[in-house]
PDB file of C-alpha atoms in Angstrom:
ATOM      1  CA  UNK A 587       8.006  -2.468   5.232  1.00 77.00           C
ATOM      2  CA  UNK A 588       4.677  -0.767   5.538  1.00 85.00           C
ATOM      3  CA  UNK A 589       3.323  -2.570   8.231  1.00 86.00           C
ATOM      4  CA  UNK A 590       6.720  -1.421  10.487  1.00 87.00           C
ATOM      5  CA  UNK A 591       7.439   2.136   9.060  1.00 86.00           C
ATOM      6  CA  UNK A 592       3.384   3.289  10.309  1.00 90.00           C
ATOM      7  CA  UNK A 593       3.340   1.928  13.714  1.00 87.00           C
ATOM      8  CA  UNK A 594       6.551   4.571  14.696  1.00 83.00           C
ATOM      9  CA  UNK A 595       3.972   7.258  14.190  1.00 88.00           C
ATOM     10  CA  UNK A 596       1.908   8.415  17.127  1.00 88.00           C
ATOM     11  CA  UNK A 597      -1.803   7.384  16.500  1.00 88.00           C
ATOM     12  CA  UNK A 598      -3.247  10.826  16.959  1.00 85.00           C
ATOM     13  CA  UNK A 599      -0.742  12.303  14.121  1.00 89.00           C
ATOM     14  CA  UNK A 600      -1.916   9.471  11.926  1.00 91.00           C
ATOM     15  CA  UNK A 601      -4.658  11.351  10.545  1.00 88.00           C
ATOM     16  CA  UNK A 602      -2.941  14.774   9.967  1.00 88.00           C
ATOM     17  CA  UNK A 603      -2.487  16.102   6.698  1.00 87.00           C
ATOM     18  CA  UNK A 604       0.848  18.577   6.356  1.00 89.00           C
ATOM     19  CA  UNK A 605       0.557  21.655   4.866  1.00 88.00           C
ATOM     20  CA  UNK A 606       1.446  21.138   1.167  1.00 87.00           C
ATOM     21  CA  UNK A 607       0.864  17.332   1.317  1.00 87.00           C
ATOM     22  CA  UNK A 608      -1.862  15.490  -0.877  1.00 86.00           C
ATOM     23  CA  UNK A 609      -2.618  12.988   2.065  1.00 88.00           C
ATOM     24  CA  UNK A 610      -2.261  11.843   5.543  1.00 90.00           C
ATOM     25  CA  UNK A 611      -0.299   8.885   6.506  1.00 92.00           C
ATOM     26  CA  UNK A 612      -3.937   7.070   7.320  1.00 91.00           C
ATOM     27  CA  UNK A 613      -5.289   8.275   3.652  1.00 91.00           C
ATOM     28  CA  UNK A 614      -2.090   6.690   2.370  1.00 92.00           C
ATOM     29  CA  UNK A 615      -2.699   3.279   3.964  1.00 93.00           C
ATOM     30  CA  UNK A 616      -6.318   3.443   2.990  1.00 91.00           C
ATOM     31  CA  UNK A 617      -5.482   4.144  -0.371  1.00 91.00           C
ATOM     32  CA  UNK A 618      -3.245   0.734   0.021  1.00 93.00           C
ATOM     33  CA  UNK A 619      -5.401  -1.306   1.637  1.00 93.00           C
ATOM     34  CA  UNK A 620      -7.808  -0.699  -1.563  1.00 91.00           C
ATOM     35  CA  UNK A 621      -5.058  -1.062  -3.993  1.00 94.00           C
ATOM     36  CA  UNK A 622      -4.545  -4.128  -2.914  1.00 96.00           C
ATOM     37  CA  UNK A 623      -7.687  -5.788  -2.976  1.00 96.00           C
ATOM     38  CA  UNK A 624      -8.483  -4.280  -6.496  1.00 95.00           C
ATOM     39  CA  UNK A 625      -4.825  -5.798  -7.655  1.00 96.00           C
ATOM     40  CA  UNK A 626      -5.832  -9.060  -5.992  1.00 97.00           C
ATOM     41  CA  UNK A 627      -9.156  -9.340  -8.239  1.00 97.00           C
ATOM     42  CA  UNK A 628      -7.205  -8.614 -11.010  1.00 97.00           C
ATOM     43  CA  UNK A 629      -4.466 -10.971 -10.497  1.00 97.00           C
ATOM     44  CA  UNK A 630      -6.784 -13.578  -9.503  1.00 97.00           C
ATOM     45  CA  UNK A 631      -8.558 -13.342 -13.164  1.00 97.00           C
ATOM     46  CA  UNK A 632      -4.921 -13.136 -15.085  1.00 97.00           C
ATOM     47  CA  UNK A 633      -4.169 -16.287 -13.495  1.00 97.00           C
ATOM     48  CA  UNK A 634      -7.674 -18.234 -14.031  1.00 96.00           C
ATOM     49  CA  UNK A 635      -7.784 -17.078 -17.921  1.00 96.00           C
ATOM     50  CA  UNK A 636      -4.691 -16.198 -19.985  1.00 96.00           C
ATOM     51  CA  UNK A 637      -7.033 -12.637 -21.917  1.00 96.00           C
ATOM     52  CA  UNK A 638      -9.397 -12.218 -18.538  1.00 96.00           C
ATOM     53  CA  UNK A 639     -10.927  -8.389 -18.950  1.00 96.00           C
ATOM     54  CA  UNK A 640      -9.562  -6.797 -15.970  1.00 96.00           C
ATOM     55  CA  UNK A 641     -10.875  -3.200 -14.117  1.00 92.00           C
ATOM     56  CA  UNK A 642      -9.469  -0.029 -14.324  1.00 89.00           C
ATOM     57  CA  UNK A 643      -7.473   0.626 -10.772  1.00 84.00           C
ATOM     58  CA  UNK A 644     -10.460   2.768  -8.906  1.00 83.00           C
ATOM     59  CA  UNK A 645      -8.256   3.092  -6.014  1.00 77.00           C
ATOM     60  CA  UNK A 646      -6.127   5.919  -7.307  1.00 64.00           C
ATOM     61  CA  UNK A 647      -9.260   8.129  -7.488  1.00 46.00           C
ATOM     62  CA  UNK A 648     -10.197   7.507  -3.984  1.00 50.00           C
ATOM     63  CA  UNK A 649      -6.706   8.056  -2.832  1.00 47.00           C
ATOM     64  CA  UNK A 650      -7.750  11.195  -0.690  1.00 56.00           C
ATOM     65  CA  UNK A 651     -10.074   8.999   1.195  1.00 60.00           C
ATOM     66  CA  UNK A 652     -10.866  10.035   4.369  1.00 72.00           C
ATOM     67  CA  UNK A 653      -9.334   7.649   6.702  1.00 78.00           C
ATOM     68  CA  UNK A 654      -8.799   8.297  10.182  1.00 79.00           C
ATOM     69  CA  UNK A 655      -6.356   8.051  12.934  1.00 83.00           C
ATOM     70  CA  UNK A 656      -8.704   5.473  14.409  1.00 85.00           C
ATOM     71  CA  UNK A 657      -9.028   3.477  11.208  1.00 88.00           C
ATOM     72  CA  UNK A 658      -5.209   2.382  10.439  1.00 92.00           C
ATOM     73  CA  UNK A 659      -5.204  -0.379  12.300  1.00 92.00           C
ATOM     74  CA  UNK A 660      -7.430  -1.918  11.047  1.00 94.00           C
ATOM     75  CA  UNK A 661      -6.406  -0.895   7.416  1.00 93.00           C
ATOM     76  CA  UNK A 662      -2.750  -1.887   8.295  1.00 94.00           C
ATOM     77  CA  UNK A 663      -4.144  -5.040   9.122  1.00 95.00           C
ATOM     78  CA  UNK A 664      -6.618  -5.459   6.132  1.00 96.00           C
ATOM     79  CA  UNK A 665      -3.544  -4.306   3.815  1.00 96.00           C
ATOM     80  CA  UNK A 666      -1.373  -7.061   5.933  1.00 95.00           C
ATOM     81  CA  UNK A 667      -3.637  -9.818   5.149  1.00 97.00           C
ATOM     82  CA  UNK A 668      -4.407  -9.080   1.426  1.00 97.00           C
ATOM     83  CA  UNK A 669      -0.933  -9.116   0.788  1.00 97.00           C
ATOM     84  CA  UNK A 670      -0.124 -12.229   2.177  1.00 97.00           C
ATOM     85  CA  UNK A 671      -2.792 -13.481   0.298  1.00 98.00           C
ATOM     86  CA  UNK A 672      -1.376 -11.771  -3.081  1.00 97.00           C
ATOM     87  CA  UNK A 673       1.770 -13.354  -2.306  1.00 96.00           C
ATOM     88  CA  UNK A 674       0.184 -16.992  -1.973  1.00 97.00           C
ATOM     89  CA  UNK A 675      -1.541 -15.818  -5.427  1.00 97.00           C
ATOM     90  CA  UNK A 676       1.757 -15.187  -6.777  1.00 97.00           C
ATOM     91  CA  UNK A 677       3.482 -18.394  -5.617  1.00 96.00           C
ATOM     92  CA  UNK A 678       1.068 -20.517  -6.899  1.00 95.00           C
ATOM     93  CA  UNK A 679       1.083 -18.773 -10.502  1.00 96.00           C
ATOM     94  CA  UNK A 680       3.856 -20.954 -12.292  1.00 94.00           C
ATOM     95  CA  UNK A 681       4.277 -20.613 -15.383  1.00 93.00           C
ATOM     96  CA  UNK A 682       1.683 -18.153 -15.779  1.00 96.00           C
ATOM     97  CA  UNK A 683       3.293 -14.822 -15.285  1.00 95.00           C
ATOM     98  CA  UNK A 684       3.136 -13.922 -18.943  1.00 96.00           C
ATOM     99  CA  UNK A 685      -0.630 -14.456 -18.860  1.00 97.00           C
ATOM    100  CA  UNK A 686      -2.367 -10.907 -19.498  1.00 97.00           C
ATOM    101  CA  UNK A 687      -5.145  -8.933 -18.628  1.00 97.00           C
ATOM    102  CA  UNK A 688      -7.052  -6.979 -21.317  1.00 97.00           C
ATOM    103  CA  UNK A 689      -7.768  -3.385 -19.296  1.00 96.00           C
ATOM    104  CA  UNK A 690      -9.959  -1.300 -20.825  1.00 94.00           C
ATOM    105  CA  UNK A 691      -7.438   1.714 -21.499  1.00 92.00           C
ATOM    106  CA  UNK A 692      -4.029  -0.100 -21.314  1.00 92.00           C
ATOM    107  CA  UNK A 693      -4.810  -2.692 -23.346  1.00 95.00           C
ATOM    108  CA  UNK A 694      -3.263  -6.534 -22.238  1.00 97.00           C
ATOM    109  CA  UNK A 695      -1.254  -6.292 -19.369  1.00 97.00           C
ATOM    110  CA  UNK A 696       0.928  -9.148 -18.004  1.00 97.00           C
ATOM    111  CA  UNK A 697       0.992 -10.318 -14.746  1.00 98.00           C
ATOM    112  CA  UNK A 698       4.694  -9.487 -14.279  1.00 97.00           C
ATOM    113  CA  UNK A 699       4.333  -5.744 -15.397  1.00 97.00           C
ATOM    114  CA  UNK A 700       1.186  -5.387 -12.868  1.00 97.00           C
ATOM    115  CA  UNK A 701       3.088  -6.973 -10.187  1.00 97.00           C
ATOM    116  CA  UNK A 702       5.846  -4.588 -10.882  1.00 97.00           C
ATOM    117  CA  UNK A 703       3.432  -1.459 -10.865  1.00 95.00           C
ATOM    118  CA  UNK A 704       2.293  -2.873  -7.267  1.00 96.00           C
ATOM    119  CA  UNK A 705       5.759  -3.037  -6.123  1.00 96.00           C
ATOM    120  CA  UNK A 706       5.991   0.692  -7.462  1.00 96.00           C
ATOM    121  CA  UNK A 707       3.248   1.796  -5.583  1.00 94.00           C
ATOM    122  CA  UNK A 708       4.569   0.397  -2.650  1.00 95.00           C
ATOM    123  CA  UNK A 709       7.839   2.236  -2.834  1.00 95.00           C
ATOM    124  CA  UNK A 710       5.823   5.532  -3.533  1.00 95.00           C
ATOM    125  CA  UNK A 711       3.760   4.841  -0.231  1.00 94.00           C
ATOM    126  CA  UNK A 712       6.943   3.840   1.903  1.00 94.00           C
ATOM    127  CA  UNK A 713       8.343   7.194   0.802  1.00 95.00           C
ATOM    128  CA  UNK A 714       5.628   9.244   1.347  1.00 93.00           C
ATOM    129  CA  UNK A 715       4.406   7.901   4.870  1.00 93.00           C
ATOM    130  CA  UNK A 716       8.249   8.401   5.657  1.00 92.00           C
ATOM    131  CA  UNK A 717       8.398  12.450   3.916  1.00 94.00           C
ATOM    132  CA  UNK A 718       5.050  12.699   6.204  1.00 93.00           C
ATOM    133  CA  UNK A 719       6.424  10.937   9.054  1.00 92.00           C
ATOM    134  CA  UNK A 720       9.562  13.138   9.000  1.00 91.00           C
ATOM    135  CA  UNK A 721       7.404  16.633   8.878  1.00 91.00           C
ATOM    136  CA  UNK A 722       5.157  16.091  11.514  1.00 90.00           C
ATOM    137  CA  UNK A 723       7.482  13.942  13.917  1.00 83.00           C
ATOM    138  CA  UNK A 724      10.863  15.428  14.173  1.00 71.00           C
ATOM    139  CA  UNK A 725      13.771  13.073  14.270  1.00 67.00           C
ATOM    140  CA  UNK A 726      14.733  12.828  17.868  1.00 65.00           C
ATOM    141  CA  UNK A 727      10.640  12.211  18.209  1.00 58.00           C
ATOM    142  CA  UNK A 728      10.752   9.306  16.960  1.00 56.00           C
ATOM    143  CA  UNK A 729      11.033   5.806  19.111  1.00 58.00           C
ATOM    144  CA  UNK A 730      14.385   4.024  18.902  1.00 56.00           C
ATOM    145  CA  UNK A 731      13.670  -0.175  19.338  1.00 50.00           C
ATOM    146  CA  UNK A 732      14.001  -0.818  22.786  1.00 50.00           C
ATOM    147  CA  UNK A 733      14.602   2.345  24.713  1.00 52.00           C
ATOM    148  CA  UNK A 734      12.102   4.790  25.622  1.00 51.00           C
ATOM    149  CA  UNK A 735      11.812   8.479  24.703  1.00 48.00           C
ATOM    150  CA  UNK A 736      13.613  10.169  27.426  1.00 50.00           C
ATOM    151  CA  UNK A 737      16.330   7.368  27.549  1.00 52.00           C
ATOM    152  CA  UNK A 738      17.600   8.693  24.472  1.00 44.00           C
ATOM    153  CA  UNK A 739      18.182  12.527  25.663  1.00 43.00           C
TER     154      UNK A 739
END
């Protein structure tokens, strides 16, 4: 999970960008945390009315956002709470997961093929906050659940 995988990264390397990467891990979660909320909207209108016009996904284009270090808490937390809050969306959905949005470039889109591009972008995000992770934290770095640093040397 998301909300595990960022917290093993020291705060101040949370806003560094490696050379040859697109983001930092704290651009990454920002670009979640938006993702999320824009999904939400959109699921939220499937849902009401089977046809509901739907928004493009802005959040891609802000991907590079500049979050900081200082902001990821917060945007872990933001990104926490709109999920559960998708998820509770979700559950109560029934028999409506073949409703469909009408985007304006995709054309009708159901509810169970945007839920599926959500889960997507999550596994995109895991990986690349874990390829960041893994360049700018080397391995024996990294904290190991219930023993500190130098126990592990």
């Amino acid at each position: 999970r998301i909300t595990r995988l960022v917290p093993s990264v020291d705060e101040h390397l949370l806003g560094v960008v490696p050379e040859g990467e697109e983001s930092s891990i704290a651009g990454i979660v920002g670009y979640l945390r938006d993702a999320e909320r824009e999904d939400q909207q959109a699921l939220e209108a499937m849902l009401r009315v089977d046809g509901s016009t739907i928004a493009p996904r802005r959040a891609e284009e802000r991907r590079e956002s500049p979050h900081t270090a200082e902001d990821v808490a917060e945007l872990l937390w933001d990104f926490a709470t709109l999920r559960e809050e998708t998820l509770w969306i979700l559950e109560s959905a029934g028999g409506r997961w073949r409703n469909v949005g009408i985007h304006p470039y995709l054309g009708e889109v159901e509810v169970l093929t945007w839920v599926q591009e959500m889960s997507e972008r999550d596994l995109d995000a895991m990986w690349r906050i874990q390829h960041i992770r893994d360049l700018i934290c080397p391995p024996e770095d990294l904290p190991i659940a219930g023993k500190p640093n130098d126990e592990r040397r």
